[in-house]
CSV table of C-alpha atoms in Angstrom, one decimal:
chain,number,residue,atom,x,y,z
A,1,MET,CA,-12.4,-10.1,-13.7
A,2,PHE,CA,-10.7,-7.1,-12.2
A,3,ARG,CA,-12.6,-5.2,-14.6
A,4,SER,CA,-14.9,-3.6,-12.8
A,5,LEU,CA,-14.1,0.0,-14.0
A,6,SER,CA,-15.7,-0.6,-12.8
A,7,LEU,CA,-16.3,1.3,-11.8
A,8,LEU,CA,-19.2,1.5,-9.7
A,9,ILE,CA,-20.3,3.4,-12.5
A,10,SER,CA,-23.9,2.4,-11.8
A,11,PHE,CA,-24.5,5.4,-9.3
A,12,MET,CA,-21.2,7.1,-9.9
A,13,PHE,CA,-22.4,7.9,-13.3
A,14,PHE,CA,-25.0,10.4,-11.9
A,15,THR,CA,-25.6,12.0,-8.5
A,16,CYS,CA,-25.8,15.2,-10.3
A,17,LEU,CA,-29.6,14.8,-10.8
A,18,THR,CA,-31.2,16.2,-7.9
A,19,TYR,CA,-29.0,18.3,-5.9
A,20,ALA,CA,-31.6,20.8,-3.9
A,21,ASP,CA,-34.6,18.7,-4.6
A,22,ASP,CA,-35.8,16.7,-1.5
A,23,LYS,CA,-39.4,15.8,-2.6
A,24,PRO,CA,-39.8,12.0,-3.4
A,25,LYS,CA,-39.9,11.7,-7.0
A,26,VAL,CA,-38.4,8.8,-9.2
A,27,TYR,CA,-35.5,9.3,-10.9
A,28,GLY,CA,-32.6,7.3,-12.8
A,29,LEU,CA,-30.1,6.8,-15.2
A,30,LEU,CA,-28.9,4.8,-18.3
A,31,GLY,CA,-25.4,5.1,-19.2
A,32,GLY,CA,-22.2,3.3,-20.9
A,33,TYR,CA,-18.6,3.8,-20.4
A,34,VAL,CA,-15.4,2.8,-21.7
A,35,SER,CA,-11.9,2.4,-19.7
A,36,ASP,CA,-8.3,2.0,-19.9
A,37,ALA,CA,-7.3,-1.4,-17.8
A,38,LYS,CA,-3.8,-1.8,-16.5
A,39,LEU,CA,-3.4,-4.6,-14.8
A,40,ASP,CA,-0.1,-5.0,-12.3
A,41,ASN,CA,0.8,-8.3,-10.1
A,42,ASP,CA,3.1,-7.8,-7.1
A,43,GLY,CA,3.7,-11.6,-7.4
A,44,PRO,CA,4.8,-14.0,-10.1
A,45,ALA,CA,1.6,-13.7,-12.3
A,46,PRO,CA,1.9,-11.7,-15.6
A,47,ASP,CA,0.8,-7.9,-16.0
A,48,GLY,CA,-1.3,-6.6,-18.5
A,49,ASP,CA,-2.9,-3.9,-20.6
A,50,GLY,CA,-6.4,-3.9,-22.0
A,51,VAL,CA,-9.7,-2.0,-22.4
A,52,ALA,CA,-13.1,-2.4,-20.6
A,53,ARG,CA,-16.5,-1.2,-21.6
A,54,GLY,CA,-19.6,-1.2,-19.4
A,55,LEU,CA,-23.2,-0.5,-19.0
A,56,ALA,CA,-25.0,0.9,-16.1
A,57,ALA,CA,-28.6,1.6,-15.0
A,58,GLU,CA,-29.8,3.3,-11.8
A,59,ILE,CA,-33.3,3.8,-10.2
A,60,GLY,CA,-34.4,5.6,-7.3
A,61,LYS,CA,-37.1,7.5,-5.4
A,62,GLY,CA,-36.2,9.8,-2.7
A,63,TRP,CA,-33.3,8.7,-0.8
A,64,LEU,CA,-33.3,5.2,-1.6
A,65,TYR,CA,-32.0,3.6,-5.0
A,66,GLY,CA,-31.0,0.6,-6.7
A,67,TYR,CA,-28.5,-0.3,-9.3
A,68,LEU,CA,-27.1,-2.5,-11.9
A,69,GLN,CA,-23.6,-2.5,-13.8
A,70,TYR,CA,-22.1,-4.9,-16.1
A,71,GLU,CA,-18.5,-4.9,-17.7
A,72,ASP,CA,-16.5,-6.8,-19.9
A,73,ALA,CA,-12.8,-6.1,-20.4
A,74,LYS,CA,-10.6,-7.7,-22.6
A,75,VAL,CA,-6.9,-7.6,-21.2
A,76,ASP,CA,-3.7,-8.8,-23.0
A,77,LEU,CA,-1.4,-10.5,-20.5
A,78,GLU,CA,2.5,-10.5,-21.2
A,79,LEU,CA,3.7,-14.3,-20.3
A,80,ALA,CA,7.0,-13.8,-22.1
A,81,PRO,CA,8.6,-11.3,-24.5
A,82,GLY,CA,6.8,-11.6,-27.8
A,83,LEU,CA,4.2,-14.2,-26.0
A,84,GLU,CA,0.8,-12.6,-24.9
A,85,GLU,CA,-2.3,-14.5,-23.7
A,86,ARG,CA,-5.7,-12.4,-23.9
A,87,VAL,CA,-8.3,-12.8,-20.8
A,88,ASP,CA,-12.0,-12.0,-21.0
A,89,ALA,CA,-13.2,-10.6,-17.6
A,90,GLU,CA,-16.7,-10.3,-16.9
A,91,GLU,CA,-18.2,-8.3,-13.8
A,92,LEU,CA,-21.6,-8.0,-12.6
A,93,ARG,CA,-22.9,-5.6,-9.8
A,94,LEU,CA,-26.3,-5.5,-8.2
A,95,GLY,CA,-26.9,-3.3,-5.3
A,96,ILE,CA,-29.1,-1.0,-3.1
A,97,GLY,CA,-28.1,2.4,-1.6
A,98,ALA,CA,-29.3,5.3,0.3
A,99,ARG,CA,-28.5,8.7,-0.5
A,100,LYS,CA,-28.6,12.0,1.5
A,101,HIS,CA,-28.7,15.3,-0.3
A,102,PHE,CA,-26.9,18.5,1.0
A,103,SER,CA,-26.8,22.1,-0.3
A,104,LYS,CA,-23.9,21.6,-2.4
A,105,GLY,CA,-23.6,17.6,-2.8
A,106,THR,CA,-24.6,14.5,-1.7
A,107,GLY,CA,-23.2,11.3,0.6
A,108,PHE,CA,-24.2,7.7,0.1
A,109,VAL,CA,-23.6,4.4,1.4
A,110,SER,CA,-24.5,1.2,-0.6
A,111,ILE,CA,-24.5,-2.7,-0.4
A,112,GLU,CA,-24.0,-5.0,-3.5
A,113,ARG,CA,-23.8,-8.6,-4.8
A,114,PHE,CA,-20.7,-8.7,-6.7
A,115,SER,CA,-19.7,-11.4,-9.3
A,116,MET,CA,-16.5,-11.8,-11.7
A,117,LYS,CA,-15.5,-14.6,-13.7
A,118,GLN,CA,-12.2,-14.7,-15.9
A,119,THR,CA,-11.7,-17.0,-19.3
A,120,PHE,CA,-8.6,-17.4,-20.9
A,121,ASP,CA,-8.3,-17.9,-24.6
A,122,THR,CA,-5.9,-21.0,-24.1
A,123,LEU,CA,-4.4,-21.3,-20.5
A,124,PRO,CA,-6.6,-23.7,-18.2
A,125,ALA,CA,-6.9,-21.0,-15.8
A,126,ASP,CA,-10.5,-19.8,-15.7
A,127,SER,CA,-11.9,-18.8,-12.6
A,128,SER,CA,-14.8,-17.0,-10.9
A,129,ASP,CA,-15.6,-15.4,-7.5
A,130,PHE,CA,-18.6,-13.8,-6.0
A,131,GLY,CA,-19.5,-12.0,-2.6
A,132,ILE,CA,-20.4,-8.7,-1.1
A,133,GLY,CA,-19.3,-5.2,-1.8
A,134,ILE,CA,-19.7,-2.1,0.6
A,135,HIS,CA,-19.5,1.3,-0.5
A,136,THR,CA,-19.5,4.9,0.9
A,137,GLY,CA,-18.7,8.2,-0.5
A,138,GLY,CA,-20.2,11.4,-1.9
A,139,ASP,CA,-20.2,14.3,-4.7
A,140,TYR,CA,-19.5,17.7,-4.0
A,141,LEU,CA,-20.5,20.8,-6.4
A,142,LEU,CA,-16.9,22.4,-6.9
A,143,THR,CA,-18.3,25.2,-9.5
A,144,MET,CA,-20.8,26.2,-12.0
A,145,ILE,CA,-18.8,26.7,-15.4
A,146,GLY,CA,-20.1,29.5,-17.2
A,147,GLY,CA,-22.7,29.7,-14.4
A,148,LYS,CA,-24.7,26.9,-16.3
A,149,VAL,CA,-22.6,23.6,-16.4
A,150,PRO,CA,-21.8,22.0,-12.9
A,151,LEU,CA,-18.4,20.7,-12.2
A,152,ILE,CA,-18.7,18.0,-9.6
A,153,GLY,CA,-16.1,16.3,-7.4
A,154,SER,CA,-16.5,12.6,-6.7
A,155,LEU,CA,-15.2,10.2,-4.2
A,156,ASP,CA,-16.3,6.2,-3.9
A,157,LEU,CA,-14.5,3.7,-1.3
A,158,GLY,CA,-15.3,0.4,-1.7
A,159,TYR,CA,-14.6,-3.1,0.2
A,160,PHE,CA,-15.4,-6.5,-1.1
A,161,ASP,CA,-15.7,-9.8,0.8
A,162,LEU,CA,-15.7,-12.3,-1.7
A,163,GLN,CA,-15.8,-16.1,-1.4
A,164,LYS,CA,-11.9,-16.7,-2.6
A,165,SER,CA,-10.6,-13.1,-2.0
A,166,LYS,CA,-10.9,-9.9,-0.6
A,167,ALA,CA,-10.7,-6.4,-2.4
A,168,ARG,CA,-10.6,-2.8,-2.1
A,169,GLU,CA,-11.6,0.0,-4.3
A,170,ILE,CA,-11.1,3.8,-4.7
A,171,ARG,CA,-13.0,5.9,-7.4
A,172,ALA,CA,-12.2,9.5,-7.6
A,173,GLY,CA,-12.7,12.0,-10.3
A,174,PHE,CA,-15.3,14.6,-11.8
A,175,LYS,CA,-18.8,14.4,-13.0
A,176,THR,CA,-21.0,17.2,-14.9
A,177,GLN,CA,-24.5,17.5,-16.5
A,178,LEU,CA,-24.3,18.6,-19.7
A,179,SER,CA,-27.9,19.4,-20.4
A,180,LYS,CA,-31.2,18.3,-18.4
A,181,ASN,CA,-31.0,14.7,-19.4
A,182,LEU,CA,-27.2,14.1,-20.5
A,183,GLY,CA,-24.6,13.5,-18.0
A,184,ALA,CA,-20.7,12.9,-18.3
A,185,LEU,CA,-17.9,11.5,-16.0
A,186,LEU,CA,-14.0,11.1,-15.8
A,187,ILE,CA,-13.3,8.9,-13.0
A,188,TYR,CA,-10.1,7.3,-12.1
A,189,ARG,CA,-10.1,3.8,-10.3
A,190,HIS,CA,-7.7,1.9,-8.0
A,191,PHE,CA,-8.8,-1.7,-7.6
A,192,GLU,CA,-6.8,-3.9,-5.5
A,193,GLN,CA,-7.5,-7.7,-4.6
A,194,SER,CA,-5.8,-10.4,-2.9
A,195,LYS,CA,-6.6,-14.0,-1.7
A,196,ASP,CA,-5.5,-13.2,1.9
A,197,ASP,CA,-3.4,-10.8,3.9
A,198,ASN,CA,-0.3,-12.5,3.1
A,199,SER,CA,-0.8,-13.2,-0.7
A,200,PRO,CA,0.3,-10.9,-3.5
A,201,ASP,CA,-1.8,-8.0,-4.6
A,202,THR,CA,-3.6,-7.7,-7.9
A,203,LYS,CA,-4.1,-4.0,-8.9
A,204,LEU,CA,-6.4,-2.9,-11.6
A,205,THR,CA,-6.2,0.8,-12.4
A,206,GLY,CA,-7.1,3.2,-15.2
A,207,PRO,CA,-9.3,6.4,-16.1
A,208,MET,CA,-12.8,5.8,-17.4
A,209,LEU,CA,-14.9,7.9,-19.3
A,210,GLY,CA,-18.8,7.7,-19.8
A,211,LEU,CA,-22.2,9.4,-20.8
A,212,ALA,CA,-25.5,8.6,-19.1
A,213,TRP,CA,-29.2,9.8,-20.1
A,214,ILE,CA,-30.6,10.9,-16.9
A,215,PHE,CA,-34.5,10.9,-16.1
């Protein structure tokens, strides 16, 4: 479930759409991404590596927007030398946010309904969790490559208050708009989760690469 490479790709995928345009108009995106998923446990639970794939959508008008993101990750856990167990981790985010445009960037805040589910191949350790996630961050236009292609720095800080755990997330990286309707991103995510302040942390890290159709 730690597979939210989750990023918050739903709106992180995009924010390079309307930088200096404050006119209320409908805008949005449809995108997909793939990500490396490295799972590290501070406690006795096994570590693992895998791949995550996700879909994201966003629609907005003026300063208000809504988003949806689904992710499915398959991670191989190393139980012992030569012995592995695969876990299928699904994640769903449904949220609403507010975005403010500045001369060279944007700032945002959002709240989402976050749910996650883990299914193991053979171990009787299936689990699920859900709750609320809060995000804040922004994008900044770093430069124009060749005077035409924007290179945008992006930062997203998230906190999750779930029924069975707490989590924090940092996403940082770059986005660009290759054409009027095609956007791309390269974001590194660090997702850290624990049952409480005294429990071992589980960390999910890795880069994610995505493309989006912008309208």
